[in-house]
Amino acid sequence: MSDALRPITSWYESTARQRIAGLLDRGSFTEYIGPEQREMSPHLDLFDLPKQFDDGIVIGEGQLEGQRVYAAAQEGRFMGGAFGEVHGAKLIGLIRAARKHKRDVLISFDTGGVRLQEANAGEVSIAEIIRAILLARADGVRVIGLLGGRAGCYGGGGLIANCCSSLVISEQGRLSVSGPEVIETNHGVEEFDSKDRAFVWRTMGGKHRYLIGAVDAFVEDDIAAFRAAARTALAKQARFDLALVQAEQQRLATRLQRLGSLTDSLQIWKALGVEAPESISSLPTEAFLAASQTVRECADEAR
Amino acid sequence: MKLDEILQSLFPAGYSATPRQGLLSGSGKRGNGTDVHILGVIDDTPLGIEDAAQLASQVLDIARTPGDAPILLVIDSSSQRMSRHDELLGLNEYLSHLAKALFVAELHGHRSIGLLYGHTAAGAFIATALAATVLVGLPGATPEVMDLPSVSRVTKLSIDVLKEKAKTNPVFAPGLDYLFPTGAVHQIWDPAKPLAEQLETVLSQWPAEDTRAQLGLARGGRPAAQRIIDQVLALAGQ
């Protein structure tokens, strides 16, 4: 079947298990601590909340085009994909294993951040994940983050994501720290209207993040497209050292100088040199990539 | 303890530290005559993109400096600055960049100790205090992942009910004493004893790896995490 005829399977609409199955070579995935183990949150009973057998994250190993990789996928449908004690520990273990066995990791983010019902455990697990990723990267492991899930990638999830060596996003992906509702609750609807979906997407969504260099690849909302982009990311040089973090410092300082006084993404896109900023939101993937390719900021060797 | 009292107790041989718009920088002398770099977020300041970039830049300057003078990161911050401006420009990148800077500074010999003496919350907490290799707290510090009113909104439980539940299992509740059992904080210092000695003890017992999940198990605040981590490591090695 040619690419044009291939049916699209939406990443956004898929479950964590469907994403992993489609991302890796068919039938190659072996799950660690699967739902049959019933490793559930030890804390949710306190709130009389339903638990899930996998605590909202799938982890294990498989192959991508024959290359052995570790893979993890958060399930945004369970408690917003939030980090609790068990959820976090599964990811910590996987990344430590990646460092130990020098094997690359794919992480599908779909999370609102820390699970507030077990906030202290979730918060420290995010700090442990960040440290584990940086240790693994310093030892030459690639950590590829995939962003296109329903819950977006918020809170500590946003911090973890930028610790990855490469990030792939779809238009549906959102990457941020404070979520729209949190900003609105704290500072009012004038500061941030969380119900204005177009505003949310052009402030935190995939296209904006791609244009400012907060992510490295922009793909269609299609599992096969994420798979192809993950494969490309796995072929990149693995590097993490002082020079790279200095390059990131330079990149972020330059962004502040160049764009720091602008208050809306349309102004930012214009300042970057996008010819018709107002049309960006409606462009299909190929046209968007064409419109952004020569003007977007890149973070190559600076993330 | 107030910041001045803390620094005097830490560095009786002398220190200088300049506060500027919510950030602190300077250095202190250890008993053996060597230096400690002092950095901090103070005065309950929310951490936004400009300040995070400024702090990271200072950390990277230290990383490039020869020698092994450790970094003391004193924290009395608010949460991350919650605004359209910060999110539009990529706050997640700026905050995690600060964590990376602290990490590479340590690769280059400059170990980081977080000292939580006041407030901190949410993403600012992760990017500062929790990004240091060792975190210590002083009694009276008020770290929180999310304030109780916000937890109340999300969980749809009243603050009174939450306070009652915290007595059974404080894993969700704000405060240093409730955070300690998870292993997030390595030690709580005794303000009645000289802090300089307690700092020297920390520096002489530096952990070779991330021991926070082990501490969480030993203290009972995270009964499952270390077991799960070990199980994954065993399965992944097969």
Coordinates of C-alpha atoms in Angstrom, one line a residue:
Chain A
M1 CA 0.0 0.0 0.0
S2 CA 1.4 3.4 -0.8
D3 CA 1.7 6.0 1.9
A4 CA -1.2 8.0 0.4
L5 CA -3.6 5.1 0.8
R6 CA -2.4 4.0 4.2
P7 CA -5.1 4.6 6.8
I8 CA -4.2 7.0 9.6
T9 CA -4.4 5.8 13.2
S10 CA -4.7 8.8 15.4
W11 CA -2.0 9.0 18.2
Y12 CA -4.3 11.4 20.1
E13 CA -7.3 9.0 20.1
S14 CA -5.2 5.9 20.9
T15 CA -4.5 4.3 24.3
A16 CA -1.1 4.0 25.8
R17 CA -0.9 0.3 24.7
Q18 CA -2.1 1.1 21.2
R19 CA 0.6 3.8 20.9
I20 CA 3.4 1.4 22.0
A21 CA 2.1 -1.4 19.8
G22 CA 2.1 0.9 16.8
L23 CA 5.4 2.6 17.6
L24 CA 7.4 -0.6 17.9
D25 CA 7.9 -3.5 15.4
R26 CA 4.9 -5.6 15.3
G27 CA 4.7 -8.1 18.3
S28 CA 8.1 -7.1 19.6
F29 CA 7.0 -5.4 22.9
T30 CA 7.4 -7.2 26.2
E31 CA 5.8 -5.3 29.1
Y32 CA 7.4 -5.1 32.5
I33 CA 5.1 -5.2 35.6
G34 CA 2.0 -5.5 33.4
P35 CA -1.6 -5.1 34.6
E36 CA -1.7 -8.8 35.6
Q37 CA 0.8 -7.9 38.4
R38 CA -1.7 -5.5 39.9
E39 CA 0.9 -3.1 41.1
M40 CA -1.5 -0.3 42.0
S41 CA -1.2 2.9 43.9
P42 CA -0.8 2.4 47.6
H43 CA -2.4 5.8 48.3
L44 CA -5.6 6.1 46.3
D45 CA -7.7 4.1 48.8
L46 CA -7.3 7.0 51.1
F47 CA -9.5 9.0 48.7
D48 CA -11.8 6.2 47.9
L49 CA -10.7 6.5 44.3
P50 CA -10.6 3.7 41.7
K51 CA -7.2 2.3 41.0
Q52 CA -5.8 1.0 37.8
F53 CA -3.8 -2.3 37.5
D54 CA -0.9 -0.6 35.8
D55 CA -1.1 2.8 37.6
G56 CA -1.5 4.6 34.3
I57 CA 1.8 3.8 32.6
V58 CA 3.0 1.0 30.4
I59 CA 6.7 0.2 30.3
G60 CA 8.8 -2.5 28.7
E61 CA 11.2 -3.4 25.9
G62 CA 10.8 -3.9 22.2
Q63 CA 12.3 -3.2 18.9
L64 CA 12.1 -0.3 16.4
E65 CA 13.3 -1.4 12.9
G66 CA 15.2 -4.2 14.7
Q67 CA 16.9 -1.9 17.2
R68 CA 16.3 -2.9 20.8
V69 CA 14.8 -0.1 22.8
Y70 CA 13.0 0.5 26.0
A71 CA 9.6 2.2 25.8
A72 CA 7.1 3.8 28.2
A73 CA 3.7 5.3 27.6
Q74 CA 1.6 7.2 30.0
E75 CA -2.2 6.7 29.9
G76 CA -3.9 10.1 30.0
R77 CA -7.3 8.5 30.5
F78 CA -6.3 7.3 34.0
M79 CA -6.2 10.3 36.4
G80 CA -4.9 12.5 33.6
G81 CA -1.7 10.4 33.3
A82 CA -0.5 11.9 36.5
F83 CA 2.7 10.9 38.3
G84 CA 2.0 8.9 41.5
E85 CA 4.4 6.7 43.4
V86 CA 4.1 3.5 41.4
H87 CA 3.7 5.3 38.1
G88 CA 6.8 7.3 38.7
A89 CA 8.8 4.4 40.0
K90 CA 8.1 2.3 36.8
L91 CA 9.6 5.1 34.7
I92 CA 12.6 5.6 37.1
G93 CA 13.4 1.9 36.9
L94 CA 13.2 1.9 33.1
I95 CA 15.5 4.8 32.6
R96 CA 18.0 3.5 35.1
A97 CA 17.9 0.2 33.2
A98 CA 18.5 2.2 30.0
R99 CA 21.7 3.7 31.5
K100 CA 22.8 0.3 32.8
H101 CA 22.4 -1.5 29.5
K102 CA 23.2 1.5 27.2
R103 CA 19.9 1.2 25.4
D104 CA 17.8 4.1 24.1
V105 CA 14.4 4.9 25.5
L106 CA 11.1 6.2 24.0
I107 CA 8.7 7.9 26.3
S108 CA 5.1 8.8 25.2
F109 CA 4.0 11.7 27.5
D110 CA 0.4 12.1 28.3
T111 CA 0.2 13.8 31.7
G112 CA -1.2 16.7 33.7
G113 CA 1.8 16.5 36.1
V114 CA 1.9 15.3 39.7
R115 CA -1.0 13.3 41.0
L116 CA -2.2 15.6 43.8
Q117 CA -3.7 12.7 45.9
E118 CA -0.1 11.5 46.4
A119 CA 1.6 14.8 45.6
N120 CA 4.8 14.4 47.7
A121 CA 5.6 10.9 46.2
G122 CA 4.8 12.2 42.7
E123 CA 6.9 15.3 43.1
V124 CA 10.0 13.5 44.2
S125 CA 9.6 10.8 41.6
I126 CA 9.7 13.6 38.9
A127 CA 13.0 14.8 40.4
E128 CA 14.3 11.2 40.3
I129 CA 13.3 10.7 36.7
I130 CA 15.0 13.9 35.7
R131 CA 18.2 12.8 37.4
A132 CA 18.0 9.4 35.8
I133 CA 17.5 10.8 32.3
L134 CA 20.5 13.2 32.7
L135 CA 22.7 10.4 34.0
A136 CA 21.7 8.1 31.2
R137 CA 22.2 10.9 28.6
A138 CA 25.6 11.7 30.0
D139 CA 26.5 8.0 29.4
G140 CA 25.4 8.2 25.8
V141 CA 21.8 7.0 25.9
R142 CA 19.2 8.7 23.7
V143 CA 15.8 9.5 25.4
I144 CA 13.1 10.4 22.9
G145 CA 10.0 12.1 24.0
L146 CA 6.7 11.8 22.1
L147 CA 4.1 14.5 22.6
G148 CA 0.6 14.2 21.2
G149 CA -1.6 12.8 24.0
R150 CA -5.0 13.9 25.2
A151 CA -3.8 15.2 28.6
G152 CA -0.9 17.1 27.0
C153 CA 2.4 17.3 28.9
Y154 CA 2.1 19.6 31.8
G155 CA 3.6 20.3 35.2
G156 CA 6.7 18.3 36.1
G157 CA 6.0 16.3 32.8
G158 CA 7.0 19.4 30.9
L159 CA 10.3 19.6 32.8
I160 CA 11.0 15.9 32.2
A161 CA 10.2 16.3 28.5
N162 CA 12.8 19.0 28.0
C163 CA 15.4 16.8 29.6
C164 CA 15.0 14.3 26.7
S165 CA 17.5 14.4 23.9
S166 CA 14.8 14.8 21.2
L167 CA 11.2 15.7 21.2
V168 CA 8.5 14.9 18.6
I169 CA 5.1 16.6 18.7
S170 CA 1.9 16.7 16.7
E171 CA -0.5 19.6 16.3
Q172 CA -2.6 18.2 19.2
G173 CA 0.4 18.0 21.6
R174 CA 0.6 20.6 24.3
L175 CA 3.8 21.2 26.3
S176 CA 3.9 23.6 29.2
V177 CA 4.3 23.8 33.0
S178 CA 1.3 25.6 34.5
G179 CA -1.9 24.3 32.8
P180 CA -4.5 26.8 31.4
E181 CA -6.9 26.1 34.3
V182 CA -4.2 26.6 36.9
I183 CA -3.1 30.0 35.5
E184 CA -6.7 31.1 35.1
T185 CA -7.6 30.0 38.7
N186 CA -4.6 31.9 40.1
H187 CA -4.5 35.0 38.0
G188 CA -7.9 35.4 36.3
V189 CA -9.4 34.9 32.9
E190 CA -7.8 38.1 31.6
E191 CA -4.4 36.5 32.1
F192 CA -5.4 33.2 30.6
D193 CA -8.8 32.1 29.2
S194 CA -8.6 28.3 29.6
K195 CA -11.9 27.9 27.6
D196 CA -10.4 29.6 24.5
R197 CA -9.1 26.5 22.8
A198 CA -7.5 28.3 19.9
F199 CA -5.6 30.5 22.3
V200 CA -4.5 27.5 24.4
W201 CA -3.2 25.7 21.3
R202 CA -1.4 28.7 19.8
T203 CA 0.3 29.4 23.2
M204 CA 1.2 25.8 24.3
G205 CA 0.4 23.6 21.3
G206 CA 2.6 21.7 18.8
K207 CA 2.9 24.3 16.1
H208 CA 4.1 27.0 18.4
R209 CA 6.5 24.7 20.3
Y210 CA 8.0 23.6 17.0
L211 CA 8.4 27.2 15.7
I212 CA 10.2 28.4 18.8
G213 CA 12.5 25.3 18.9
A214 CA 11.0 23.8 22.0
V215 CA 10.7 20.5 20.1
D216 CA 12.6 19.0 17.3
A217 CA 10.1 17.3 15.0
F218 CA 6.5 18.0 14.0
V219 CA 4.4 15.2 12.7
E220 CA 0.9 14.3 11.7
D221 CA -1.4 12.9 14.4
D222 CA -0.6 9.4 13.2
I223 CA 1.1 6.6 15.0
A224 CA 3.1 5.7 11.9
A225 CA 4.4 9.3 11.7
F226 CA 5.5 9.2 15.3
R227 CA 7.2 5.9 14.6
A228 CA 9.1 7.3 11.7
A229 CA 10.1 10.4 13.6
A230 CA 11.3 8.3 16.6
R231 CA 13.5 6.3 14.2
T232 CA 15.0 9.5 12.8
A233 CA 15.6 10.7 16.4
L234 CA 17.3 7.4 17.3
A235 CA 19.8 8.0 14.5
K236 CA 21.0 11.3 15.9
Q237 CA 24.2 11.7 17.8
A238 CA 23.8 11.2 21.5
R239 CA 25.5 13.9 23.5
F240 CA 25.1 15.5 26.9
D241 CA 27.9 17.6 28.4
L242 CA 28.7 21.1 29.6
A243 CA 29.1 22.5 26.1
L244 CA 25.6 21.3 25.2
V245 CA 24.1 22.9 28.3
Q246 CA 26.0 26.1 27.5
A247 CA 24.6 26.0 24.0
E248 CA 21.1 25.7 25.5
Q249 CA 21.8 28.6 27.8
Q250 CA 22.7 30.7 24.7
R251 CA 19.6 29.5 22.8
L252 CA 17.3 30.4 25.7
A253 CA 19.0 33.7 26.4
T254 CA 18.7 34.6 22.7
R255 CA 15.1 33.7 22.7
L256 CA 14.5 36.1 25.6
Q257 CA 16.3 38.9 23.8
R258 CA 14.6 38.4 20.5
L259 CA 11.1 37.4 21.6
G260 CA 10.8 38.2 25.3
S261 CA 8.8 41.4 24.9
L262 CA 6.2 39.9 22.7
T263 CA 2.8 38.9 24.2
D264 CA 1.2 36.7 21.7
S265 CA 2.2 33.8 19.5
L266 CA 1.1 35.6 16.4
Q267 CA 3.7 38.3 17.1
I268 CA 6.3 35.7 17.8
W269 CA 5.7 33.9 14.6
K270 CA 5.9 37.1 12.7
A271 CA 9.1 38.1 14.4
L272 CA 10.5 34.7 13.5
G273 CA 9.8 35.5 9.9
V274 CA 6.7 33.5 9.2
E275 CA 5.1 35.1 6.2
A276 CA 1.4 34.7 7.1
P277 CA 1.3 34.1 10.9
E278 CA -2.5 34.3 11.0
S279 CA -2.7 31.3 8.6
I280 CA -0.4 29.0 10.6
S281 CA -3.1 27.5 12.8
S282 CA -5.1 26.3 9.8
L283 CA -2.3 24.8 7.7
P284 CA -2.2 21.1 7.2
T285 CA 1.1 19.4 8.3
E286 CA 3.0 19.5 5.0
A287 CA 2.2 23.1 4.3
F288 CA 3.0 24.0 7.9
L289 CA 6.4 22.3 7.7
A290 CA 7.1 24.2 4.5
A291 CA 6.1 27.5 6.0
S292 CA 8.2 27.0 9.1
Q293 CA 11.3 25.2 7.8
T294 CA 13.5 28.2 7.0
V295 CA 12.4 30.4 9.9
R296 CA 11.9 28.2 12.9
E297 CA 14.4 28.1 15.8
C298 CA 16.3 24.9 16.1
A299 CA 17.6 23.2 19.2
D300 CA 20.0 20.8 17.5
E301 CA 22.8 20.1 20.0
A302 CA 21.3 22.5 22.4
R303 CA 18.7 20.5 24.5
Chain B
M1 CA 15.7 30.8 61.0
K2 CA 16.2 34.0 59.0
L3 CA 18.6 34.0 56.0
D4 CA 21.2 36.1 57.7
E5 CA 21.3 33.8 60.8
I6 CA 21.5 30.8 58.6
L7 CA 24.5 32.1 56.6
Q8 CA 26.2 33.3 59.8
S9 CA 25.8 29.9 61.3
L10 CA 27.0 28.2 58.1
F11 CA 30.0 30.4 57.5
P12 CA 31.4 31.7 60.8
A13 CA 34.7 32.4 58.9
G14 CA 32.8 34.8 56.7
Y15 CA 30.5 35.1 53.7
S16 CA 29.2 37.7 51.3
A17 CA 25.9 37.3 49.6
T18 CA 24.0 39.9 47.6
P19 CA 20.3 39.8 47.2
R20 CA 19.0 41.3 44.0
Q21 CA 15.3 41.2 43.0
G22 CA 14.6 37.8 44.6
L23 CA 17.8 36.1 43.7
L24 CA 20.9 35.7 45.9
S25 CA 24.5 35.2 44.9
G26 CA 27.7 35.2 46.8
S27 CA 30.2 32.9 48.5
G28 CA 31.1 31.6 52.0
K29 CA 34.2 30.3 53.6
R30 CA 34.4 26.8 55.1
G31 CA 36.3 26.0 58.2
N32 CA 39.2 24.6 56.0
G33 CA 39.4 27.9 54.2
T34 CA 37.9 26.8 50.9
D35 CA 34.9 28.4 49.3
V36 CA 31.3 27.5 48.9
H37 CA 29.3 29.2 46.1
I38 CA 26.0 30.6 47.4
L39 CA 23.0 31.0 45.1
G40 CA 19.4 31.2 45.9
V41 CA 15.8 32.2 45.2
I42 CA 14.6 34.2 48.2
D43 CA 11.8 36.4 49.5
D44 CA 9.0 34.0 48.2
T45 CA 9.9 35.0 44.6
P46 CA 8.0 33.2 41.9
L47 CA 10.5 31.6 39.4
G48 CA 10.0 32.9 35.9
I49 CA 11.9 32.5 32.7
E50 CA 14.3 35.4 33.2
D51 CA 15.3 34.5 36.7
A52 CA 15.7 30.8 35.8
A53 CA 18.0 31.8 32.9
Q54 CA 20.0 34.1 35.2
L55 CA 20.5 31.4 37.8
A56 CA 21.4 28.8 35.3
S57 CA 23.9 31.1 33.7
Q58 CA 25.6 31.6 37.1
V59 CA 25.6 27.9 37.7
L60 CA 27.3 27.3 34.4
D61 CA 29.9 30.0 35.2
I62 CA 30.7 27.9 38.3
A63 CA 30.8 24.7 36.3
R64 CA 33.5 26.3 34.1
T65 CA 35.5 27.4 37.1
P66 CA 38.4 25.1 38.1
G67 CA 38.3 23.4 41.5
D68 CA 35.5 21.7 43.3
A69 CA 33.8 24.4 45.4
P70 CA 30.3 23.1 46.1
I71 CA 27.2 25.1 45.4
L72 CA 24.7 25.9 48.2
L73 CA 21.3 26.7 46.8
V74 CA 19.2 28.5 49.4
I75 CA 15.5 28.4 48.7
D76 CA 12.6 30.5 49.8
S77 CA 10.6 30.8 46.6
S78 CA 7.1 30.8 45.4
S79 CA 6.0 28.3 42.7
Q80 CA 7.0 28.8 39.1
R81 CA 5.6 32.1 37.8
M82 CA 2.2 31.3 36.5
S83 CA 1.6 33.5 33.5
R84 CA 0.9 33.6 29.8
H85 CA 4.2 35.3 29.2
D86 CA 6.2 32.5 30.8
E87 CA 4.4 29.7 29.2
L88 CA 4.4 31.4 25.7
L89 CA 8.1 31.5 25.8
G90 CA 8.7 28.0 27.1
L91 CA 8.9 28.0 30.9
N92 CA 9.4 24.2 30.8
E93 CA 12.6 24.7 28.9
Y94 CA 14.0 27.4 31.3
L95 CA 13.2 25.4 34.5
S96 CA 14.6 22.1 33.2
H97 CA 17.6 24.0 31.9
L98 CA 18.4 25.1 35.4
A99 CA 18.2 21.5 36.6
K100 CA 20.6 20.5 33.8
A101 CA 23.0 23.2 34.7
L102 CA 23.2 22.0 38.3
F103 CA 23.7 18.5 37.0
V104 CA 26.6 19.3 34.7
A105 CA 28.2 21.5 37.4
E106 CA 28.4 18.4 39.5
L107 CA 29.9 16.4 36.6
H108 CA 32.6 19.1 36.7
G109 CA 33.2 18.8 40.4
H110 CA 30.8 21.3 41.9
R111 CA 28.4 19.4 44.0
S112 CA 25.1 21.0 44.8
I113 CA 23.3 21.2 48.2
G114 CA 19.8 22.6 48.3
L115 CA 18.8 24.3 51.6
L116 CA 15.1 24.7 52.0
Y117 CA 14.5 27.4 54.7
G118 CA 11.3 29.0 53.5
H119 CA 8.6 28.3 50.9
T120 CA 8.8 26.6 47.6
A121 CA 6.2 24.9 45.4
A122 CA 5.4 22.9 42.3
G123 CA 7.7 23.3 39.2
A124 CA 10.0 25.8 40.9
F125 CA 10.6 23.2 43.6
I126 CA 11.6 20.6 41.0
A127 CA 13.9 23.0 39.2
T128 CA 15.8 24.2 42.2
A129 CA 15.8 22.4 45.6
L130 CA 14.9 19.0 44.1
A131 CA 17.5 19.4 41.3
A132 CA 20.3 19.7 43.8
T133 CA 22.0 16.4 44.5
V134 CA 21.4 16.6 48.3
L135 CA 18.5 18.5 49.8
V136 CA 18.3 19.5 53.4
G137 CA 15.6 21.4 55.2
L138 CA 15.4 23.6 58.2
P139 CA 12.4 23.4 60.6
G140 CA 9.8 25.9 59.6
A141 CA 10.4 25.5 55.9
T142 CA 7.1 25.1 54.0
P143 CA 7.6 23.2 50.7
E144 CA 4.5 22.2 48.9
V145 CA 3.6 20.5 45.6
M146 CA 0.3 22.4 45.5
D147 CA -1.4 24.5 48.1
L148 CA -4.2 22.9 50.0
P149 CA -7.0 25.0 48.6
S150 CA -6.0 23.9 45.1
V151 CA -5.7 20.3 46.2
S152 CA -9.2 20.8 47.6
R153 CA -10.5 22.0 44.3
V154 CA -9.0 19.1 42.3
T155 CA -10.0 16.4 44.8
K156 CA -13.4 18.0 45.5
L157 CA -12.8 17.4 49.2
S158 CA -13.0 20.2 51.8
I159 CA -9.9 21.4 53.5
D160 CA -11.2 20.0 56.8
V161 CA -11.6 16.6 55.3
L162 CA -8.1 16.8 53.7
K163 CA -6.6 17.8 57.1
E164 CA -8.2 14.8 58.7
K165 CA -6.9 12.5 55.9
A166 CA -3.4 13.9 56.3
K167 CA -3.4 12.4 59.8
T168 CA -3.7 8.9 58.4
N169 CA -1.4 9.3 55.3
P170 CA 0.3 12.7 54.7
V171 CA 1.6 11.7 51.3
F172 CA -0.5 14.5 49.7
A173 CA -0.2 17.1 52.4
P174 CA 2.0 20.3 52.2
G175 CA 4.9 20.7 54.6
L176 CA 8.5 19.7 55.3
D177 CA 7.5 17.0 57.9
Y178 CA 5.1 15.4 55.3
L179 CA 7.7 15.6 52.5
F180 CA 10.5 14.1 54.6
P181 CA 9.1 10.5 54.7
T182 CA 9.2 10.3 50.9
G183 CA 12.9 10.7 50.9
A184 CA 12.8 14.0 48.9
V185 CA 14.7 15.7 51.7
H186 CA 17.9 13.9 52.8
Q187 CA 18.2 15.6 56.3
I188 CA 16.4 18.1 58.5
W189 CA 19.0 20.2 60.2
D190 CA 19.0 21.2 63.8
P191 CA 18.9 25.0 64.1
A192 CA 20.1 24.8 67.7
K193 CA 23.5 23.4 66.6
P194 CA 26.1 25.1 64.3
L195 CA 25.0 24.7 60.7
A196 CA 28.7 24.7 59.6
E197 CA 29.2 21.3 61.2
Q198 CA 26.0 19.9 59.7
L199 CA 27.1 21.1 56.3
E200 CA 30.5 19.4 56.7
T201 CA 28.7 16.2 57.7
V202 CA 26.7 16.3 54.5
L203 CA 29.8 17.0 52.4
S204 CA 31.6 14.1 54.0
Q205 CA 28.8 11.6 53.5
W206 CA 28.0 12.4 49.9
P207 CA 25.7 9.8 48.3
A208 CA 27.2 7.9 45.4
E209 CA 23.8 7.5 43.7
D210 CA 20.3 8.8 44.0
T211 CA 19.1 7.3 47.3
R212 CA 15.8 9.1 47.6
A213 CA 13.6 6.0 46.9
Q214 CA 15.6 4.0 49.4
L215 CA 15.1 6.8 52.0
G216 CA 11.4 6.8 51.1
L217 CA 11.2 3.1 51.8
A218 CA 13.2 3.3 55.1
R219 CA 11.0 6.2 56.3
G220 CA 7.8 4.6 55.2
G221 CA 6.6 7.5 53.1
R222 CA 7.0 5.6 49.8
P223 CA 6.3 1.9 50.6
A224 CA 6.4 0.8 46.9
A225 CA 8.8 2.9 44.8
Q226 CA 12.2 1.2 45.6
R227 CA 10.7 -2.3 45.2
I228 CA 9.2 -1.4 41.8
I229 CA 12.5 0.2 40.6
D230 CA 14.4 -3.0 41.6
Q231 CA 11.8 -5.2 39.9
V232 CA 12.1 -3.2 36.6
L233 CA 15.9 -3.3 36.8
A234 CA 15.8 -7.1 37.2
L235 CA 13.3 -7.6 34.4
A236 CA 15.2 -5.3 32.1
G237 CA 18.4 -7.2 32.6
Q238 CA 17.0 -10.5 31.4

